[in-house]
Coordinates of C-alpha atoms in Angstrom, one line a residue:
X1 CA -16.7 24.0 9.5
X2 CA -16.3 20.6 9.9
X3 CA -11.9 20.3 10.6
X4 CA -9.9 23.0 11.3
X5 CA -6.3 22.4 12.0
X6 CA -4.4 25.5 12.9
X7 CA -0.7 25.6 13.4
X8 CA 0.2 22.3 13.7
X9 CA 3.8 21.5 14.1
X10 CA 5.3 17.3 14.8
X11 CA 8.7 16.5 16.0
X12 CA 10.7 13.9 16.0
X13 CA 13.8 13.5 17.6
X14 CA 14.2 17.2 17.6
X15 CA 13.1 16.8 13.8
X16 CA 10.6 18.8 12.5
X17 CA 8.5 16.4 10.3
X18 CA 5.0 19.1 10.1
X19 CA 5.7 22.7 10.5
X20 CA 3.3 25.0 11.2
X21 CA 0.2 23.2 8.8
X22 CA -2.9 24.4 7.8
X23 CA -5.4 22.8 6.3
X24 CA -9.7 23.0 6.8
X25 CA -12.1 19.9 5.4
X26 CA -15.7 21.1 5.3
X27 CA -19.5 19.5 6.0
X28 CA -19.8 17.4 2.7
X29 CA -16.1 17.9 1.0
X30 CA -13.5 15.6 -0.3
X31 CA -9.7 17.5 0.6
X32 CA -7.1 15.6 -0.9
X33 CA -3.5 15.8 0.4
X34 CA -1.1 15.0 -1.9
X35 CA 3.4 15.1 -1.9
X36 CA 5.9 13.5 -1.9
X37 CA 6.8 10.7 1.4
X38 CA 8.1 11.9 3.7
X39 CA 6.4 15.2 3.4
X40 CA 4.1 14.7 6.5
X41 CA 0.5 13.7 5.0
X42 CA 0.2 10.9 7.2
X43 CA 1.4 12.6 10.5
X44 CA -1.1 15.4 9.9
X45 CA -3.6 13.1 9.7
X46 CA -2.1 10.5 12.6
X47 CA -2.2 13.6 14.9
X48 CA -5.7 14.7 14.1
X49 CA -7.0 11.4 15.4
X50 CA -4.3 11.6 18.2
X51 CA -2.4 8.0 17.1
X52 CA 1.0 8.9 17.0
X53 CA 3.6 7.3 19.3
X54 CA 4.7 9.3 22.4
X55 CA 7.8 10.5 21.1
X56 CA 6.5 12.9 19.1
X57 CA 6.1 16.7 20.1
X58 CA 3.0 18.2 19.3
X59 CA 1.3 21.7 18.9
X60 CA -1.3 23.5 17.8
X61 CA -4.8 22.4 17.2
X62 CA -7.6 20.4 15.7
X63 CA -11.2 21.1 15.9
X64 CA -13.3 18.9 15.5
X65 CA -17.5 20.3 14.7
X66 CA -15.8 23.3 17.8
X67 CA -14.1 21.3 19.5
X68 CA -10.2 20.9 20.4
X69 CA -10.1 17.0 19.9
X70 CA -6.6 17.3 22.0
X71 CA -8.3 19.0 25.2
X72 CA -10.7 15.8 24.7
X73 CA -10.4 13.3 28.0
X74 CA -9.2 9.6 26.1
X75 CA -12.2 8.6 27.1
X76 CA -14.4 11.7 25.1
X77 CA -11.2 11.1 22.1
X78 CA -12.4 7.2 22.1
X79 CA -16.5 8.0 21.6
X80 CA -14.9 10.2 18.4
X81 CA -12.9 7.0 16.6
X82 CA -15.2 5.0 14.6
X83 CA -18.6 7.0 15.3
X84 CA -17.7 10.9 14.3
X85 CA -14.1 10.2 12.9
X86 CA -12.4 6.9 11.8
X87 CA -9.3 6.6 9.6
X88 CA -8.4 4.0 6.7
X89 CA -4.4 3.4 7.5
X90 CA -1.5 3.1 5.0
X91 CA -0.8 -0.5 5.4
X92 CA -3.2 -3.2 6.9
X93 CA -1.8 -6.3 7.5
X94 CA -0.2 -4.3 10.0
X95 CA -3.0 -2.1 11.1
X96 CA -5.4 -5.2 11.4
X97 CA -4.8 -7.2 14.7
X98 CA -2.9 -11.1 13.5
X99 CA -4.5 -13.1 16.2
X100 CA -8.3 -11.4 15.4
X101 CA -10.5 -12.9 13.3
X102 CA -11.4 -10.4 10.3
X103 CA -15.4 -10.4 11.5
X104 CA -14.6 -9.4 15.0
X105 CA -12.1 -6.5 14.0
X106 CA -15.0 -4.9 11.9
X107 CA -17.4 -5.8 14.8
X108 CA -15.9 -4.0 17.1
X109 CA -16.6 -0.1 16.0
X110 CA -20.0 -1.4 16.9
X111 CA -19.1 -2.9 20.1
X112 CA -17.1 0.2 21.3
X113 CA -20.1 2.8 20.2
X114 CA -23.0 1.0 22.8
X115 CA -24.6 4.7 22.4
X116 CA -25.6 3.8 19.1
X117 CA -25.3 0.3 18.3
X118 CA -25.2 -1.6 22.2
X119 CA -29.0 -2.6 21.7
X120 CA -28.2 -4.8 18.8
X121 CA -27.8 -8.3 18.9
X122 CA -24.6 -10.2 17.8
X123 CA -27.1 -11.9 15.2
X124 CA -27.5 -7.9 13.7
X125 CA -24.1 -6.9 14.3
X126 CA -22.6 -9.9 12.2
X127 CA -25.3 -9.2 9.3
X128 CA -23.9 -5.8 9.5
X129 CA -20.4 -6.4 8.8
X130 CA -21.0 -8.9 6.0
X131 CA -23.2 -6.3 4.7
X132 CA -20.0 -3.9 4.6
X133 CA -18.1 -6.2 3.5
X134 CA -20.1 -6.8 0.0
X135 CA -20.6 -3.2 -0.1
X136 CA -16.3 -2.8 -0.4
X137 CA -16.6 -5.1 -3.3
X138 CA -15.5 -8.5 -1.3
X139 CA -16.8 -11.8 -2.7
X140 CA -17.6 -14.7 0.3
X141 CA -18.2 -12.3 2.6
X142 CA -19.4 -14.6 4.7
X143 CA -16.0 -17.2 5.0
X144 CA -14.2 -13.9 5.2
X145 CA -15.4 -13.0 8.8
X146 CA -14.0 -16.1 9.9
X147 CA -10.6 -15.5 8.3
X148 CA -7.4 -14.3 9.4
X149 CA -5.4 -10.9 8.0
X150 CA -2.6 -13.2 6.8
X151 CA -5.3 -15.5 5.1
X152 CA -6.4 -12.3 2.4
X153 CA -4.4 -10.8 -0.3
X154 CA -3.0 -7.2 0.2
X155 CA -6.0 -6.0 -1.9
X156 CA -8.6 -7.8 0.5
X157 CA -6.9 -6.2 3.9
X158 CA -7.2 -3.1 2.0
X159 CA -10.7 -3.7 1.6
X160 CA -11.6 -4.6 5.1
X161 CA -10.0 -1.3 6.7
X162 CA -12.4 0.6 4.3
X163 CA -15.1 -1.7 6.1
X164 CA -13.6 -1.0 9.3
X165 CA -14.0 2.6 8.5
X166 CA -17.2 3.2 7.5
X167 CA -19.2 0.9 9.1
X168 CA -19.8 3.6 12.3
X169 CA -21.0 6.0 9.3
X170 CA -18.5 8.5 10.7
X171 CA -19.1 12.3 9.9
X172 CA -15.6 12.3 8.7
X173 CA -12.9 9.8 7.1
X174 CA -9.7 9.9 7.0
X175 CA -8.3 8.1 4.1
X176 CA -4.6 7.5 3.7
X177 CA -3.6 5.7 0.3
X178 CA -6.7 3.3 1.0
X179 CA -6.7 2.3 -3.1
X180 CA -2.8 1.9 -3.2
X181 CA -3.4 -2.5 -3.0
X182 CA -6.4 -2.5 -5.7
X183 CA -6.9 -3.3 -9.1
X184 CA -8.2 -0.3 -11.0
X185 CA -11.6 -2.1 -11.2
X186 CA -11.3 -2.2 -7.1
X187 CA -10.6 1.6 -7.2
X188 CA -13.4 3.0 -9.2
X189 CA -15.5 0.9 -6.8
X190 CA -14.6 2.3 -3.4
X191 CA -14.2 5.5 -5.1
X192 CA -17.8 5.5 -6.2
X193 CA -18.7 4.0 -2.9
X194 CA -17.2 7.1 -1.0
X195 CA -19.2 9.4 -3.5
X196 CA -21.9 7.7 -2.9
X197 CA -21.8 8.1 0.9
X198 CA -20.3 12.1 0.5
X199 CA -23.8 12.6 -1.1
X200 CA -26.0 10.5 1.0
X201 CA -24.3 10.9 4.5
X202 CA -23.0 14.3 3.7
X203 CA -19.8 12.3 5.2
X204 CA -16.9 14.6 4.7
X205 CA -13.4 13.1 3.8
X206 CA -9.6 13.6 3.7
X207 CA -8.2 11.9 1.3
X208 CA -5.0 11.2 1.4
X209 CA -2.8 10.1 -2.4
X210 CA 0.7 10.0 -4.2
X211 CA -2.1 8.5 -7.2
X212 CA -2.6 12.1 -9.2
X213 CA -5.3 11.0 -11.9
X214 CA -7.3 10.2 -8.2
X215 CA -7.0 13.3 -6.5
X216 CA -7.9 15.6 -9.5
X217 CA -10.9 13.5 -10.3
X218 CA -11.9 12.1 -6.7
X219 CA -11.3 15.6 -4.6
X220 CA -13.3 19.1 -4.1
X221 CA -10.1 20.8 -2.7
X222 CA -6.5 20.2 -2.7
X223 CA -3.3 20.7 -0.4
X224 CA -0.3 20.0 -2.2
X225 CA 3.0 19.5 1.2
X226 CA 6.7 19.3 0.6
X227 CA 9.1 18.9 4.0
X228 CA 5.9 19.6 6.5
X229 CA 4.3 22.3 5.5
X230 CA 2.0 23.8 2.8
X231 CA 2.8 25.4 -0.1
X232 CA 0.0 25.2 -2.2
X233 CA -4.2 25.1 -2.2
X234 CA -6.4 24.8 -4.7
X235 CA -9.5 23.3 -6.7
X236 CA -8.2 20.2 -8.7
X237 CA -8.7 23.2 -11.6
X238 CA -6.4 24.8 -10.6
X239 CA -4.2 22.7 -9.4
X240 CA -3.3 20.6 -12.5
X241 CA -3.7 22.6 -15.0
X242 CA -2.3 25.9 -13.6
X243 CA 0.0 25.2 -10.7
X244 CA 1.6 27.5 -9.1
X245 CA 4.7 26.4 -7.6
X246 CA 7.1 24.9 -9.0
X247 CA 7.3 21.8 -7.0
X248 CA 3.7 21.8 -7.8
X249 CA 4.8 21.2 -11.6
X250 CA 7.8 18.8 -10.7
X251 CA 4.8 16.1 -9.6
X252 CA 2.2 16.9 -12.1
X253 CA 5.1 16.2 -14.8
X254 CA 6.0 12.5 -12.6
X255 CA 2.8 11.1 -13.4
X256 CA 3.4 8.0 -15.7
X257 CA 1.9 7.9 -19.5
X258 CA 2.3 4.6 -20.3
X259 CA 5.1 5.2 -22.7
X260 CA 6.4 1.9 -23.7
X261 CA 10.7 1.2 -22.7
X262 CA 12.6 1.9 -26.0
X263 CA 14.1 -1.8 -25.8
X264 CA 10.5 -3.6 -25.2
X265 CA 11.6 -5.7 -28.3
X266 CA 15.1 -6.9 -26.9
X267 CA 16.8 -10.2 -28.0
X268 CA 15.7 -12.6 -25.3
X269 CA 18.5 -14.6 -23.9
X270 CA 18.7 -18.2 -21.6
X271 CA 16.0 -18.2 -19.0
X272 CA 16.6 -17.6 -15.4
X273 CA 13.0 -19.3 -14.8
X274 CA 10.8 -21.8 -16.0
X275 CA 7.3 -22.3 -14.7
X276 CA 5.8 -25.6 -15.8
X277 CA 1.6 -26.6 -15.6
X278 CA 2.5 -24.9 -11.9
X279 CA -0.5 -24.9 -8.9
X280 CA -0.9 -23.4 -5.9
X281 CA -3.6 -25.1 -3.2
X282 CA -4.4 -23.6 -0.2
X283 CA -7.1 -25.0 2.9
X284 CA -10.7 -25.5 1.6
X285 CA -11.7 -22.4 4.3
X286 CA -10.1 -20.3 2.1
X287 CA -12.6 -20.2 -0.6
X288 CA -11.5 -17.9 -3.6
X289 CA -12.1 -19.7 -6.0
X290 CA -13.0 -23.3 -6.9
X291 CA -12.2 -26.8 -5.0
X292 CA -10.3 -29.2 -6.3
X293 CA -10.2 -32.6 -4.4
X294 CA -11.1 -30.7 -0.8
X295 CA -8.6 -28.3 -1.4
X296 CA -8.6 -24.7 -2.9
X297 CA -7.1 -24.3 -6.2
X298 CA -5.0 -20.6 -5.9
X299 CA -3.3 -20.8 -8.7
X300 CA -4.5 -23.3 -11.9
X301 CA -1.8 -24.7 -14.2
X302 CA 0.7 -21.9 -15.0
X303 CA 3.6 -22.0 -17.7
X304 CA 6.2 -19.1 -17.7
X305 CA 9.1 -18.6 -18.6
X306 CA 11.5 -15.4 -18.0
X307 CA 14.9 -15.1 -19.6
X308 CA 17.6 -13.1 -18.7
X309 CA 17.5 -9.3 -18.5
X310 CA 13.8 -9.5 -19.5
X311 CA 11.1 -7.5 -17.2
X312 CA 8.0 -9.3 -17.6
X313 CA 5.0 -7.7 -16.4
X314 CA 2.1 -9.5 -13.6
X315 CA -1.6 -7.7 -14.2
X316 CA -4.9 -9.5 -12.2
X317 CA -7.5 -8.0 -9.9
X318 CA -6.8 -8.3 -6.7
X319 CA -7.0 -11.4 -4.9
X320 CA -6.8 -13.1 -8.5
X321 CA -3.2 -14.7 -7.6
X322 CA -0.5 -13.1 -8.7
X323 CA 0.8 -13.1 -4.3
X324 CA 0.4 -16.5 -4.4
X325 CA 2.0 -17.1 -7.1
X326 CA 5.2 -15.5 -6.3
X327 CA 5.4 -16.5 -3.2
X328 CA 5.0 -20.4 -5.0
X329 CA 8.0 -19.3 -6.7
X330 CA 10.3 -18.9 -3.8
X331 CA 9.3 -22.2 -2.8
X332 CA 6.9 -20.6 0.8
X333 CA 4.3 -23.3 -0.3
X334 CA 3.6 -25.8 0.8
X335 CA 1.0 -28.0 -1.0
X336 CA 2.0 -27.3 -4.9
X337 CA 2.1 -29.1 -8.1
X338 CA 3.9 -28.9 -11.1
X339 CA 7.7 -27.3 -11.6
X340 CA 9.6 -24.3 -10.1
X341 CA 13.1 -24.5 -11.7
X342 CA 15.2 -21.9 -11.3
X343 CA 18.6 -21.0 -12.8
X344 CA 20.1 -18.5 -11.0
X345 CA 21.4 -18.3 -7.2
X346 CA 19.4 -16.4 -4.5
X347 CA 16.8 -15.2 -6.3
X348 CA 14.5 -12.4 -4.0
X349 CA 11.5 -10.8 -3.9
X350 CA 10.4 -7.2 -3.1
X351 CA 7.2 -7.7 -0.8
X352 CA 4.3 -5.5 -1.3
X353 CA 3.8 -4.7 2.4
X354 CA 7.5 -3.2 3.2
X355 CA 6.4 -2.5 7.3
X356 CA 5.7 -6.0 7.9
X357 CA 8.3 -7.7 5.9
X358 CA 10.8 -5.4 8.0
X359 CA 11.7 -6.5 11.8
X360 CA 10.4 -3.9 14.2
X361 CA 12.3 -3.7 16.7
X362 CA 16.0 -3.7 14.5
X363 CA 17.5 -0.8 13.0
X364 CA 17.5 -0.6 9.6
X365 CA 21.3 -1.1 9.5
X366 CA 21.2 -4.4 10.8
X367 CA 17.6 -5.2 8.5
X368 CA 20.4 -4.8 5.3
X369 CA 23.8 -7.1 6.9
X370 CA 21.9 -9.6 7.9
X371 CA 21.7 -10.6 3.9
X372 CA 25.4 -10.3 3.7
X373 CA 26.1 -12.6 6.7
X374 CA 27.2 -15.4 4.7
X375 CA 29.4 -13.7 2.0
X376 CA 32.6 -14.4 3.4
X377 CA 34.3 -12.6 0.6
X378 CA 33.6 -9.7 1.4
X379 CA 35.4 -8.1 4.7
X380 CA 33.2 -5.9 7.5
X381 CA 34.5 -2.6 5.7
X382 CA 33.2 -3.5 2.0
X383 CA 30.0 -4.6 3.8
X384 CA 29.5 -1.6 5.2
X385 CA 30.5 0.2 2.4
X386 CA 28.3 -1.9 0.0
X387 CA 25.0 -1.1 2.2
X388 CA 26.0 2.4 1.7
X389 CA 25.9 2.5 -1.8
X390 CA 22.9 0.8 -1.6
X391 CA 20.9 2.9 -0.1
X392 CA 22.7 5.6 -2.1
X393 CA 21.6 3.7 -5.2
X394 CA 17.7 3.1 -3.7
X395 CA 17.6 7.5 -3.5
X396 CA 17.7 7.6 0.4
X397 CA 20.6 8.8 2.9
X398 CA 23.4 6.9 4.7
X399 CA 21.5 8.4 8.0
X400 CA 18.5 6.5 7.7
X401 CA 20.6 2.9 8.5
X402 CA 20.8 4.2 12.1
X403 CA 16.9 4.7 12.4
X404 CA 14.0 1.8 12.6
X405 CA 11.2 1.2 10.5
X406 CA 8.3 2.9 12.2
X407 CA 10.5 5.9 11.8
X408 CA 10.5 6.2 7.9
X409 CA 7.3 7.0 5.9
X410 CA 5.6 4.8 3.9
X411 CA 7.4 5.2 0.7
X412 CA 11.2 5.0 2.5
X413 CA 9.7 1.2 3.4
X414 CA 9.4 0.9 0.3
X415 CA 12.6 2.1 -1.0
X416 CA 14.4 -0.3 2.0
X417 CA 12.6 -2.8 1.1
X418 CA 14.3 -3.1 -2.7
X419 CA 17.3 -2.4 -0.9
X420 CA 17.3 -5.8 0.4
X421 CA 17.1 -7.3 -2.6
X422 CA 19.3 -5.5 -4.3
X423 CA 22.3 -5.7 -2.0
X424 CA 22.7 -9.5 -2.8
X425 CA 23.0 -9.3 -6.2
X426 CA 20.4 -11.4 -7.4
X427 CA 19.9 -12.1 -11.4
X428 CA 16.2 -12.8 -10.4
X429 CA 14.1 -10.6 -8.8
X430 CA 10.0 -10.4 -7.8
X431 CA 9.1 -7.3 -7.3
X432 CA 5.6 -7.0 -5.8
X433 CA 4.0 -3.3 -6.2
X434 CA 7.2 -2.5 -5.5
X435 CA 6.4 1.3 -6.5
X436 CA 2.8 1.3 -5.6
X437 CA 3.5 2.8 -1.9
X438 CA 5.7 5.8 -3.5
X439 CA 4.9 9.3 -4.8
X440 CA 5.0 9.7 -8.2
X441 CA 8.4 11.6 -7.9
X442 CA 9.8 8.7 -6.1
X443 CA 8.2 6.6 -8.4
X444 CA 9.8 7.7 -11.2
X445 CA 13.5 8.0 -9.6
X446 CA 12.9 3.8 -8.3
X447 CA 11.4 2.5 -12.0
X448 CA 14.4 4.5 -13.7
X449 CA 16.7 2.9 -10.8
X450 CA 14.9 -0.3 -11.6
X451 CA 16.1 -0.2 -16.0
X452 CA 19.1 1.0 -14.6
X453 CA 20.1 -2.0 -12.5
X454 CA 18.7 -4.5 -15.2
X455 CA 20.6 -2.4 -18.0
X456 CA 24.3 -2.8 -15.8
X457 CA 23.1 -6.4 -14.3
X458 CA 20.9 -8.1 -16.4
X459 CA 18.8 -8.7 -13.5
X460 CA 15.3 -10.4 -13.9
X461 CA 12.1 -9.5 -13.1
X462 CA 9.3 -10.6 -12.7
X463 CA 7.0 -7.2 -12.0
X464 CA 3.2 -7.9 -10.4
X465 CA 1.3 -4.0 -10.9
X466 CA -1.9 -2.6 -10.3
X467 CA -0.7 0.0 -12.3
X468 CA -1.2 -0.8 -16.4
X469 CA 1.1 2.4 -17.0
X470 CA 3.6 2.1 -14.9
X471 CA 3.6 -1.8 -16.6
X472 CA 4.0 -0.8 -19.6
X473 CA 6.8 1.4 -19.2
X474 CA 8.8 -1.1 -17.1
X475 CA 8.3 -4.2 -18.5
X476 CA 9.3 -5.7 -22.2
X477 CA 6.1 -8.3 -22.0
X478 CA 2.7 -8.6 -20.2
X479 CA 0.6 -11.3 -19.1
X480 CA -2.7 -11.5 -17.4
X481 CA -4.5 -12.8 -14.5
X482 CA -7.4 -13.9 -13.8
X483 CA -9.1 -17.0 -11.1
X484 CA -5.6 -17.8 -11.0
X485 CA -4.6 -18.7 -14.5
X486 CA -2.7 -17.0 -17.4
X487 CA -3.7 -15.5 -20.1
X488 CA -1.7 -12.6 -23.0
X489 CA -5.2 -11.0 -23.4
X490 CA -6.1 -8.5 -21.9
X491 CA -9.7 -8.5 -21.2
X492 CA -9.6 -11.7 -19.1
X493 CA -9.0 -8.7 -16.1
X494 CA -11.5 -6.4 -17.2

């Protein structure tokens, strides 16, 4: 047995996050952990790595190859990280150092382990970094090593995180939602890569995910977590075909099946957004597609109209320009051509990475109150009631208003991001992967919330997602993006 977690308990502010959890990972085994956001999946993994905040009270043991990780000295535990155990974190933008270039961050694992890489030259380490970036499916790795995290798309940052975890060839990789920000093609590439490393290097994987179909097809054994406890365990066949617990049955029943929305052919109303011959450029060093006049064209001559009450899906591979287009629509880019015409006030955006879009030093109540600062038509009490109603609307309890973003799960932070967009009463919202960080049950609730809000307020959405089933369920029509261009043909992204 490679990893054995026994009687693990974790508390925050006297709130139990993990309650007497036991699980094991054997050599050369891929083990999945599934469950709703806040069920304790990520907290369990972070406790194994010794990465919880000082305010966490941890008890129990985590034995790695017979050694209790909690009893190791700091320098001894550091030796395990990267070489023996590595971790792919849930939110790459906040896990990567914003002030350090990508090449240096990937190389850092080798610098921290001189016992294995101490005699390597700088040139040899650089070659290894570039090779590893290629392995995880990144084009132009020679340019990427010179770039900073904010210069990459969400999916590209996720692949960099996987490269950092892989470069030391660890015996155990803890992968916390490693394919959340990736399109289906890259998801398959990464999963095939992990399978290959599992077979050839006997690398075990602890795979934490809310993507039920991936867990079903990828893992050897599965643990189901609910409210900080393991409620069921078994093989994929046992869990998905013969679930014993009612909670497991609910999870499986919540998987999106791609059924088109009932009003798919609704009559279009007046436009809320018109995009005409729009192009967006980045400096030449950001070489993703092709150059034009000393610049790099990320979005290329896009035309798109979105009408009131309409939900338009935008699908494309990671790095194709979807998020860049959304930033251009909101006027967040400097170098653009063409026209973006808004016919509604206060367009909003639900960002792909909720943690980096929330102020880490402020409580959720303060964050939600800021967008209402200019609403002179509301009294302070009315603003407070609106905030509570909106938080409740997205499936959270009012007590989250007194908590900091770091105290919430990834899915809870995503729902707060949705609440920020909704609380301002906008008639047009760009939703950039708004449910990618949510488990299937909460995802179903949020998608139903989007549909309900749209029916009640006639709001329009540009809905960006890698999940085809989610897009088909949510959207009246779908447009596809590849190499910065839009098309009605799905084949361009396959």
